[in-house]
Short mmCIF file of C-alpha atoms and ligand atoms in Angstrom, two decimals:
data_model
loop_
_atom_site.label_atom_id
_atom_site.label_comp_id
_atom_site.label_asym_id
_atom_site.label_seq_id
_atom_site.Cartn_x
_atom_site.Cartn_y
_atom_site.Cartn_z
CA MET A 1 114.05 86.28 18.73
CA LYS A 2 112.56 89.75 18.60
CA ALA A 3 113.54 91.89 21.58
CA VAL A 4 112.72 95.48 22.42
CA LEU A 5 114.19 97.66 25.14
CA ASP A 6 111.83 97.61 28.11
CA HIS A 7 113.81 99.53 30.69
CA VAL A 8 117.22 100.41 32.06
CA GLY A 9 117.75 99.67 35.75
CA ILE A 10 119.78 102.13 37.82
CA ALA A 11 120.80 101.28 41.38
CA VAL A 12 120.47 104.32 43.65
CA LYS A 13 121.82 104.90 47.12
CA ASP A 14 120.09 108.18 47.91
CA LEU A 15 116.62 108.18 46.37
CA ALA A 16 115.85 111.83 47.17
CA ALA A 17 119.04 112.93 45.43
CA ALA A 18 118.35 110.67 42.47
CA LEU A 19 114.82 112.07 42.10
CA ALA A 20 116.19 115.59 42.35
CA PHE A 21 118.15 114.80 39.19
CA TYR A 22 115.92 112.50 37.14
CA ARG A 23 112.54 113.97 38.09
CA ASP A 24 113.27 117.61 38.92
CA ALA A 25 116.31 118.53 36.83
CA LEU A 26 115.53 116.29 33.82
CA GLY A 27 111.77 116.80 34.17
CA LEU A 28 110.80 113.10 33.84
CA GLU A 29 107.55 111.78 35.27
CA VAL A 30 107.70 109.20 38.08
CA GLU A 31 105.15 106.40 38.29
CA THR A 32 103.84 104.92 41.56
CA PRO A 33 106.66 102.87 43.08
CA GLU A 34 106.45 99.12 43.05
CA GLU A 35 107.62 96.94 45.91
CA VAL A 36 109.48 93.70 45.09
CA ALA A 37 109.31 92.12 48.54
CA SER A 38 111.42 89.06 47.74
CA GLN A 39 114.31 91.24 46.50
CA ARG A 40 113.81 93.85 49.23
CA VAL A 41 113.70 96.50 46.52
CA ARG A 42 111.41 99.40 45.66
CA ALA A 43 111.31 100.24 41.95
CA HIS A 44 110.50 103.72 40.65
CA PHE A 45 109.78 103.81 36.91
CA LEU A 46 110.22 106.93 34.77
CA PRO A 47 108.89 106.60 31.21
CA VAL A 48 111.25 107.75 28.45
CA GLY A 49 109.53 107.20 25.10
CA ASP A 50 108.64 103.53 24.65
CA ALA A 51 111.07 102.45 27.35
CA LYS A 52 111.56 103.40 30.99
CA LEU A 53 114.26 104.15 33.48
CA GLU A 54 113.96 102.16 36.68
CA LEU A 55 115.44 103.61 39.85
CA LEU A 56 116.16 100.72 42.21
CA GLU A 57 116.11 101.51 45.90
CA ALA A 58 117.06 98.93 48.55
CA THR A 59 114.52 98.52 51.35
CA ALA A 60 116.76 96.43 53.62
CA PRO A 61 120.53 96.20 54.20
CA ASP A 62 120.61 92.63 52.83
CA SER A 63 118.94 93.61 49.55
CA PRO A 64 120.95 92.70 46.43
CA ILE A 65 120.74 96.39 45.46
CA ALA A 66 122.23 97.44 48.82
CA ARG A 67 125.07 94.98 48.30
CA TYR A 68 125.59 96.31 44.78
CA THR A 69 125.77 99.97 45.79
CA ASP A 70 127.95 99.18 48.82
CA LYS A 71 130.44 97.46 46.55
CA ARG A 72 130.39 99.64 43.46
CA GLY A 73 128.43 102.73 44.35
CA PRO A 74 125.24 103.77 42.57
CA GLY A 75 125.01 103.37 38.80
CA LEU A 76 123.84 101.36 35.84
CA HIS A 77 122.61 98.00 37.14
CA HIS A 78 120.93 96.13 34.27
CA ILE A 79 119.08 96.47 31.00
CA THR A 80 115.81 94.70 30.33
CA LEU A 81 114.75 93.39 26.94
CA ARG A 82 111.16 92.39 26.35
CA VAL A 83 110.55 89.18 24.36
CA ASP A 84 107.37 87.43 23.20
CA ASP A 85 108.35 83.98 24.42
CA ILE A 86 110.81 83.94 27.29
CA HIS A 87 111.05 80.12 27.35
CA ALA A 88 112.06 80.06 23.67
CA ALA A 89 114.51 82.92 24.23
CA LEU A 90 116.21 81.09 27.12
CA ALA A 91 116.37 77.86 25.12
CA GLN A 92 117.98 79.69 22.21
CA LEU A 93 120.52 81.39 24.47
CA SER A 94 121.50 78.25 26.31
CA ALA A 95 121.81 76.33 23.03
CA ARG A 96 124.38 78.96 22.04
CA GLY A 97 126.28 78.52 25.27
CA ALA A 98 125.17 81.68 27.05
CA ARG A 99 125.49 81.56 30.83
CA LEU A 100 122.09 82.01 32.43
CA ILE A 101 121.48 83.14 35.99
CA ASP A 102 117.90 81.88 35.76
CA GLU A 103 117.45 78.68 33.82
CA GLN A 104 113.73 79.14 34.03
CA PRO A 105 111.72 82.33 34.30
CA ARG A 106 110.60 83.70 37.65
CA PRO A 107 107.97 86.28 38.57
CA GLY A 108 108.80 89.93 37.91
CA ALA A 109 106.89 93.18 38.37
CA GLU A 110 103.40 93.64 36.89
CA HIS A 111 102.78 89.87 36.54
CA SER A 112 105.61 89.47 34.09
CA LEU A 113 108.05 86.59 33.84
CA VAL A 114 111.72 87.49 33.97
CA ALA A 115 115.11 85.78 33.74
CA PHE A 116 118.63 87.16 34.07
CA ILE A 117 121.57 86.42 31.82
CA HIS A 118 125.00 86.48 33.41
CA PRO A 119 127.13 89.56 32.59
CA ALA A 120 129.96 87.17 31.63
CA SER A 121 127.93 86.22 28.55
CA ALA A 122 126.74 89.76 27.82
CA HIS A 123 130.05 91.59 27.74
CA GLY A 124 129.87 92.98 31.23
CA VAL A 125 126.19 93.96 31.23
CA LEU A 126 123.58 92.29 33.39
CA VAL A 127 120.73 91.55 30.96
CA GLU A 128 117.20 90.76 32.06
CA LEU A 129 114.67 89.17 29.72
CA LYS A 130 111.01 89.88 30.35
CA GLN A 131 107.75 88.51 29.02
CA SER A 132 104.43 90.03 29.94
CA ALA A 133 102.57 86.96 31.16
CA PRO A 134 98.91 86.04 31.06
CA VAL A 135 97.44 86.02 34.55
CA SER A 136 95.17 83.05 35.07
CA SER A 137 92.79 84.34 37.69
CA GLN A 138 92.06 87.54 35.76
CA SER A 139 91.26 85.94 32.45
CA PRO A 140 88.22 83.74 31.80
CA ALA A 141 88.76 80.06 32.37
CA PRO A 142 90.99 78.56 29.65
CA GLY A 143 90.48 74.97 28.47
CA PRO A 144 92.20 72.00 30.11
CA ASP A 145 95.93 71.63 29.53
CA LEU A 146 97.51 68.44 30.83
CA ALA A 147 100.88 68.62 29.09
CA VAL A 148 103.85 67.12 30.95
CA ARG A 149 105.92 69.97 32.35
CA ARG A 150 109.45 69.96 33.77
CA TYR A 151 110.83 72.44 36.27
CA ALA A 152 114.38 72.79 37.56
CA LEU A 153 114.54 73.58 41.28
CA GLY A 154 118.15 73.82 42.42
CA ASP A 155 119.46 70.24 42.29
CA LEU A 156 116.00 68.74 41.94
CA GLU A 157 113.87 68.15 38.90
CA LEU A 158 110.12 68.42 39.24
CA VAL A 159 107.95 66.79 36.59
CA SER A 160 104.25 67.56 36.54
CA VAL A 161 102.26 64.63 35.15
CA SER A 162 98.53 63.93 35.02
CA ASP A 163 95.93 61.28 35.62
CA GLY A 164 93.31 62.97 33.50
CA LEU A 165 90.19 64.92 34.38
CA ILE A 166 87.33 64.48 36.79
CA ARG A 167 84.13 66.48 37.29
CA LEU A 168 82.95 67.47 40.73
CA ASP A 169 79.95 69.47 41.84
CA GLY A 170 80.75 73.16 41.41
CA GLY A 171 78.88 74.20 44.55
CA ALA A 172 80.78 71.69 46.66
CA MET A 173 84.09 72.89 45.18
CA PHE A 174 83.49 76.49 46.27
CA GLY A 175 81.64 76.10 49.57
CA THR A 176 79.95 79.34 50.60
CA VAL A 177 80.93 81.24 47.45
CA PRO A 178 77.83 81.94 45.31
CA LYS A 179 77.65 80.35 41.88
CA VAL A 180 77.33 83.77 40.24
CA MET A 181 80.88 84.41 41.42
CA TRP A 182 82.58 81.08 40.64
CA GLU A 183 80.85 80.16 37.38
CA THR A 184 82.99 82.53 35.31
CA LYS A 185 86.21 81.01 36.68
CA ALA A 186 85.02 77.39 36.53
CA PRO A 187 82.18 77.02 34.03
CA PRO A 188 79.78 74.23 35.14
CA ASP A 189 78.33 71.60 32.79
CA ALA A 190 74.60 70.79 32.51
CA ARG A 191 74.84 68.72 35.73
CA ASN A 192 76.52 71.61 37.58
CA ARG A 193 79.89 69.86 37.61
CA ILE A 194 83.19 71.63 36.99
CA THR A 195 86.25 70.14 35.33
CA LEU A 196 89.23 69.41 37.53
CA ALA A 197 92.60 67.91 36.74
CA MET A 198 94.51 65.35 38.74
CA ARG A 199 98.18 66.26 38.61
CA PRO A 200 100.60 64.06 40.55
CA LEU A 201 104.15 65.39 40.80
CA ILE A 202 107.42 63.54 40.30
CA VAL A 203 110.41 64.78 42.28
CA ARG A 204 113.80 63.59 41.06
CA GLY A 205 116.70 64.04 43.45
CA ALA A 206 118.54 61.69 45.78
CA ARG A 207 115.62 59.37 45.05
CA THR A 208 112.66 59.44 42.72
CA MET A 209 109.41 60.32 44.42
CA LEU A 210 105.83 60.46 43.22
CA ILE A 211 103.44 62.69 45.14
CA ASP A 212 99.83 61.44 44.88
CA ALA A 213 98.74 59.28 41.95
CA GLY A 214 95.33 60.48 40.79
CA LEU A 215 92.28 58.30 40.42
CA GLY A 216 93.82 55.18 38.94
CA GLY A 217 92.05 52.68 36.68
CA LYS A 218 90.23 50.29 39.01
CA ASP A 219 86.78 51.84 38.62
CA SER A 220 84.54 52.34 35.66
CA GLY A 221 80.86 52.37 34.76
CA LYS A 222 78.66 54.23 37.21
CA PHE A 223 81.57 55.80 39.09
CA HIS A 224 82.98 57.22 35.84
CA ASP A 225 79.56 58.57 34.91
CA ILE A 226 78.98 60.31 38.26
CA TYR A 227 82.42 61.90 38.23
CA GLY A 228 82.73 62.47 34.47
CA VAL A 229 86.11 60.73 34.43
CA ASP A 230 88.36 61.29 31.42
CA ARG A 231 91.66 59.42 31.75
CA THR A 232 92.91 60.06 28.22
CA ARG A 233 95.91 61.73 29.89
CA SER A 234 96.37 58.95 32.46
CA LEU A 235 99.28 58.60 34.85
CA ASP A 236 100.65 55.62 32.86
CA ALA A 237 100.55 57.60 29.64
CA THR A 238 102.00 60.84 31.01
CA MET A 239 104.74 59.09 32.99
CA ALA A 240 105.76 57.21 29.85
CA GLU A 241 105.81 60.52 28.00
CA ALA A 242 107.99 61.97 30.78
CA GLY A 243 110.35 58.99 30.45
CA VAL A 244 109.76 57.65 33.96
CA THR A 245 108.88 53.98 34.39
CA PRO A 246 106.81 52.70 37.37
CA ASP A 247 109.78 50.73 38.74
CA GLU A 248 111.91 53.87 38.92
CA ILE A 249 109.68 55.24 41.67
CA ASP A 250 111.35 54.77 45.07
CA ILE A 251 108.80 56.63 47.18
CA VAL A 252 105.11 57.32 46.77
CA LEU A 253 103.96 60.09 49.10
CA ALA A 254 100.30 60.73 49.91
CA SER A 255 98.94 64.21 50.64
CA HIS A 256 95.88 62.35 51.95
CA LEU A 257 93.94 59.22 50.95
CA HIS A 258 90.89 60.58 49.10
CA PHE A 259 90.16 58.56 45.95
CA ASP A 260 91.22 61.33 43.54
CA HIS A 261 94.71 61.32 45.13
CA ALA A 262 95.29 57.71 46.19
CA GLY A 263 93.35 55.78 43.52
CA GLY A 264 96.48 55.25 41.41
CA PHE A 265 98.41 53.77 44.35
CA THR A 266 97.04 50.32 43.42
CA TYR A 267 95.82 48.49 40.33
CA ARG A 268 93.87 45.33 39.58
CA ASP A 269 96.00 42.66 37.90
CA ALA A 270 94.79 40.17 35.26
CA ALA A 271 93.77 37.69 37.98
CA GLY A 272 91.66 40.38 39.66
CA ARG A 273 94.04 40.90 42.57
CA ILE A 274 94.73 44.42 43.75
CA ARG A 275 98.42 45.27 43.98
CA PRO A 276 100.68 48.27 44.52
CA THR A 277 101.18 50.06 41.18
CA PHE A 278 104.81 50.95 41.83
CA PRO A 279 106.61 47.67 42.50
CA ARG A 280 109.76 49.05 44.18
CA ALA A 281 108.20 51.91 46.08
CA GLN A 282 107.66 52.49 49.75
CA TYR A 283 104.34 54.29 50.22
CA ILE A 284 104.41 57.03 52.81
CA VAL A 285 101.18 57.99 54.56
CA ARG A 286 100.56 60.16 57.61
CA ARG A 287 99.48 57.95 60.48
CA GLY A 288 96.51 60.14 61.46
CA GLU A 289 95.25 60.05 57.87
CA TRP A 290 95.59 56.26 57.80
CA GLU A 291 93.57 56.04 61.02
CA ASP A 292 90.84 58.29 59.60
CA ALA A 293 90.77 56.43 56.26
CA THR A 294 90.38 53.10 58.03
CA HIS A 295 87.75 54.43 60.49
CA THR A 296 85.42 56.45 58.31
CA HIS A 297 82.16 58.15 59.29
CA GLU A 298 79.08 59.23 57.36
CA ARG A 299 80.53 62.58 56.34
CA ASN A 300 83.83 61.35 54.83
CA ARG A 301 83.00 57.78 53.79
CA ALA A 302 82.39 58.51 50.09
CA SER A 303 85.95 59.85 49.72
CA TYR A 304 87.78 56.82 51.12
CA LEU A 305 87.90 53.61 49.07
CA ALA A 306 89.79 50.90 50.95
CA ASP A 307 91.07 49.21 47.75
CA ASN A 308 93.25 52.27 47.19
CA TYR A 309 95.31 51.80 50.36
CA LEU A 310 94.59 48.62 52.38
CA PRO A 311 96.49 46.45 49.84
CA LEU A 312 99.61 48.54 50.59
CA ALA A 313 99.63 47.39 54.19
CA GLU A 314 98.99 43.80 53.08
CA ALA A 315 101.93 44.00 50.64
CA GLY A 316 104.21 45.39 53.37
CA VAL A 317 105.08 48.56 51.47
CA LEU A 318 103.38 51.02 53.78
CA GLN A 319 105.39 53.42 55.89
CA MET A 320 103.77 55.79 58.36
CA VAL A 321 104.97 59.22 59.41
CA ASP A 322 103.66 60.58 62.69
CA GLU A 323 104.45 64.25 62.24
CA ASP A 324 105.96 66.85 59.92
CA ALA A 325 109.18 65.30 58.65
CA THR A 326 111.77 65.30 55.87
CA ILE A 327 110.93 62.48 53.47
CA MET A 328 114.03 62.79 51.30
CA PRO A 329 116.66 65.55 51.03
CA GLY A 330 114.83 68.77 50.17
CA VAL A 331 111.33 67.34 50.53
CA LYS A 332 109.23 67.61 53.68
CA VAL A 333 105.61 67.25 54.62
CA GLN A 334 103.63 69.77 56.62
CA ARG A 335 100.21 69.11 58.10
CA THR A 336 97.54 71.68 57.29
CA GLY A 337 94.42 69.86 58.44
CA GLY A 338 91.28 71.63 57.24
CA HIS A 339 90.27 69.58 54.21
CA CYS A 340 90.56 66.51 56.41
CA ARG A 341 92.10 66.32 59.84
CA HIS A 342 95.53 65.15 58.68
CA HIS A 343 95.73 66.66 55.21
CA GLN A 344 99.34 67.57 54.45
CA ILE A 345 101.16 69.63 51.85
CA VAL A 346 104.66 68.99 50.50
CA LEU A 347 107.37 71.65 50.73
CA ILE A 348 110.31 71.26 48.36
CA GLU A 349 113.56 73.18 48.62
CA SER A 350 116.90 73.11 46.89
CA LYS A 351 119.68 75.69 46.73
CA GLY A 352 117.47 78.42 48.17
CA LYS A 353 114.63 77.83 45.70
CA THR A 354 111.29 76.63 46.98
CA ALA A 355 108.26 74.85 45.58
CA ALA A 356 105.11 73.51 47.20
CA PHE A 357 102.58 70.85 46.30
CA VAL A 358 99.47 72.14 48.06
CA ALA A 359 97.01 69.31 47.22
CA ASP A 360 93.52 70.21 48.49
CA LEU A 361 94.60 73.24 50.56
CA MET A 362 94.15 75.24 47.33
CA PRO A 363 93.00 72.76 44.68
CA THR A 364 92.90 75.29 41.83
CA THR A 365 94.04 78.84 41.14
CA ALA A 366 90.39 79.88 41.61
CA HIS A 367 90.82 78.99 45.29
CA LEU A 368 93.40 81.74 45.92
CA PRO A 369 91.12 84.13 47.86
CA ASP A 370 91.05 83.26 51.56
CA ALA A 371 87.29 82.66 51.66
CA TRP A 372 87.16 80.41 48.58
CA ILE A 373 87.21 77.15 50.52
CA MET A 374 85.70 73.85 49.42
CA GLY A 375 82.39 72.71 50.88
CA PHE A 376 84.03 69.27 51.09
CA ASP A 377 86.39 70.50 53.80
CA LEU A 378 85.68 68.97 57.21
CA TYR A 379 87.34 71.83 59.12
CA PRO A 380 87.07 74.95 56.95
CA MET A 381 88.39 77.34 59.62
CA ASP A 382 91.59 75.29 59.76
CA THR A 383 91.83 75.53 55.97
CA LEU A 384 91.48 79.31 56.28
CA ALA A 385 94.28 79.63 58.85
CA ALA A 386 96.62 77.29 56.94
CA LYS A 387 95.94 79.03 53.63
CA LYS A 388 96.63 82.52 55.04
CA GLN A 389 99.95 81.41 56.45
CA PHE A 390 100.91 79.47 53.34
CA VAL A 391 100.12 82.28 50.89
CA LYS A 392 102.05 84.81 52.97
CA ASP A 393 105.12 82.55 53.04
CA ALA A 394 104.78 81.62 49.36
CA ILE A 395 104.79 85.27 48.27
CA GLU A 396 107.75 86.14 50.50
CA ARG A 397 109.80 83.16 49.39
CA GLU A 398 108.79 83.20 45.71
CA THR A 399 107.54 79.66 46.03
CA LEU A 400 106.59 77.80 42.86
CA VAL A 401 103.14 76.46 43.75
CA PHE A 402 101.71 73.28 42.18
CA PHE A 403 97.92 73.25 41.88
CA GLU A 404 96.90 69.60 41.81
CA HIS A 405 93.35 70.05 40.53
CA ASP A 406 93.64 73.09 38.26
CA PRO A 407 92.59 72.05 34.75
CA ALA A 408 94.77 74.63 33.00
CA VAL A 409 97.62 75.63 35.33
CA ALA A 410 100.12 73.10 36.62
CA ALA A 411 102.20 75.57 38.61
CA GLY A 412 102.85 79.25 39.11
CA TYR A 413 103.85 82.00 41.48
CA ILE A 414 101.31 83.75 43.69
CA ARG A 415 101.30 87.55 43.53
CA GLU A 416 99.26 89.97 45.61
CA THR A 417 98.52 93.55 44.64
CA ASP A 418 96.19 95.69 46.77
CA GLY A 419 94.88 92.57 48.47
CA LYS A 420 94.02 90.88 45.15
CA ARG A 421 95.79 87.63 44.44
CA ALA A 422 96.77 86.22 41.10
CA VAL A 423 98.96 83.44 39.78
CA VAL A 424 101.71 83.98 37.27
CA ASN A 425 101.66 80.76 35.26
CA LEU A 426 104.79 78.92 34.49
ZN1 ZN B 501 90.67 65.49 49.13
ZN1 ZN B 502 91.26 66.33 45.82
#
């Protein structure tokens, strides 16, 4: 691993006094301070050659920097080494028995990814690794990437799988946003369709849960032509790759019952009968969504295909939830409405770390700006309100956000600088 010194972090108690020394007496230049809201820290960088000094100032009494200076007084806090591939660096360190504070990288300043190594493994020094990360929403759309990805979240394991790709009308995907604005982020094909992924999520904890199941394999022919279906990376194939068999799934949870989320809930057997795909699972659906899916109207009918969910009730594996509730330890559902009246997202939490599966609240990273709302949504103003609240919370809590339909990004952290949002991929 090649590592270069990025900066040296110094915890300060009295910023004015520290600046009087480092800026005025030493004559170093101070860059514009950077706020790290989740750590309740303001960072002041002073370039020294190729590296920097970082003066760390607590912005609240419960900041880790405040606790540090209260205990030990101001002083050297950490050193930061920049690496090309932080995942590889962490793997190498843990293979050699180093104690890691962060087993997987988290978002740092300037859209970087960072991870701390415990001082016990670094001879008394807190060492931070840093990788300058590509930022998805600022670079032109990358090609699809449906690799299986695993994430540790406290005691839980999250496994991002896929049910392949689907193409939907680009205009419908971005609502009132003009094509001249979205076409660079989501390039349309000759029929004006953009490529979207279907990414169900497996949560392994007290039980094994699958959230949504993609399109499934019951349809073909005309349907596949209209929606440009490509199930090369199907749920069967990616679950097998992830080492999870269908009968390991205890719970299947639905964000809502649209065909690109619930299609994989059932399959057609050799005799032509439609059955639940996951033989041991209880399927959990919000009651309001079930009511809407079984009483469709002209505006939502094309999205609800009864074969995806009626057979669950017939098989006796359907379980309804009436309101926001904990589904298994660390996993709860929260209604957002907007996209459809009872659309819900899934909030996951373990040992103080949070993740969220946002389904069609923000289907892709291109939907980060508040006004980028799908034309499909039945109640777009409700989407707007739910999105504003969600993004605010996600930034504050450093939530790992799973984007179900993004063709290239399975999950990342949302950052906001001067009102502009971006996702740091993970
Ligand atoms: Zn939907
Ligand atoms: Zn969808």
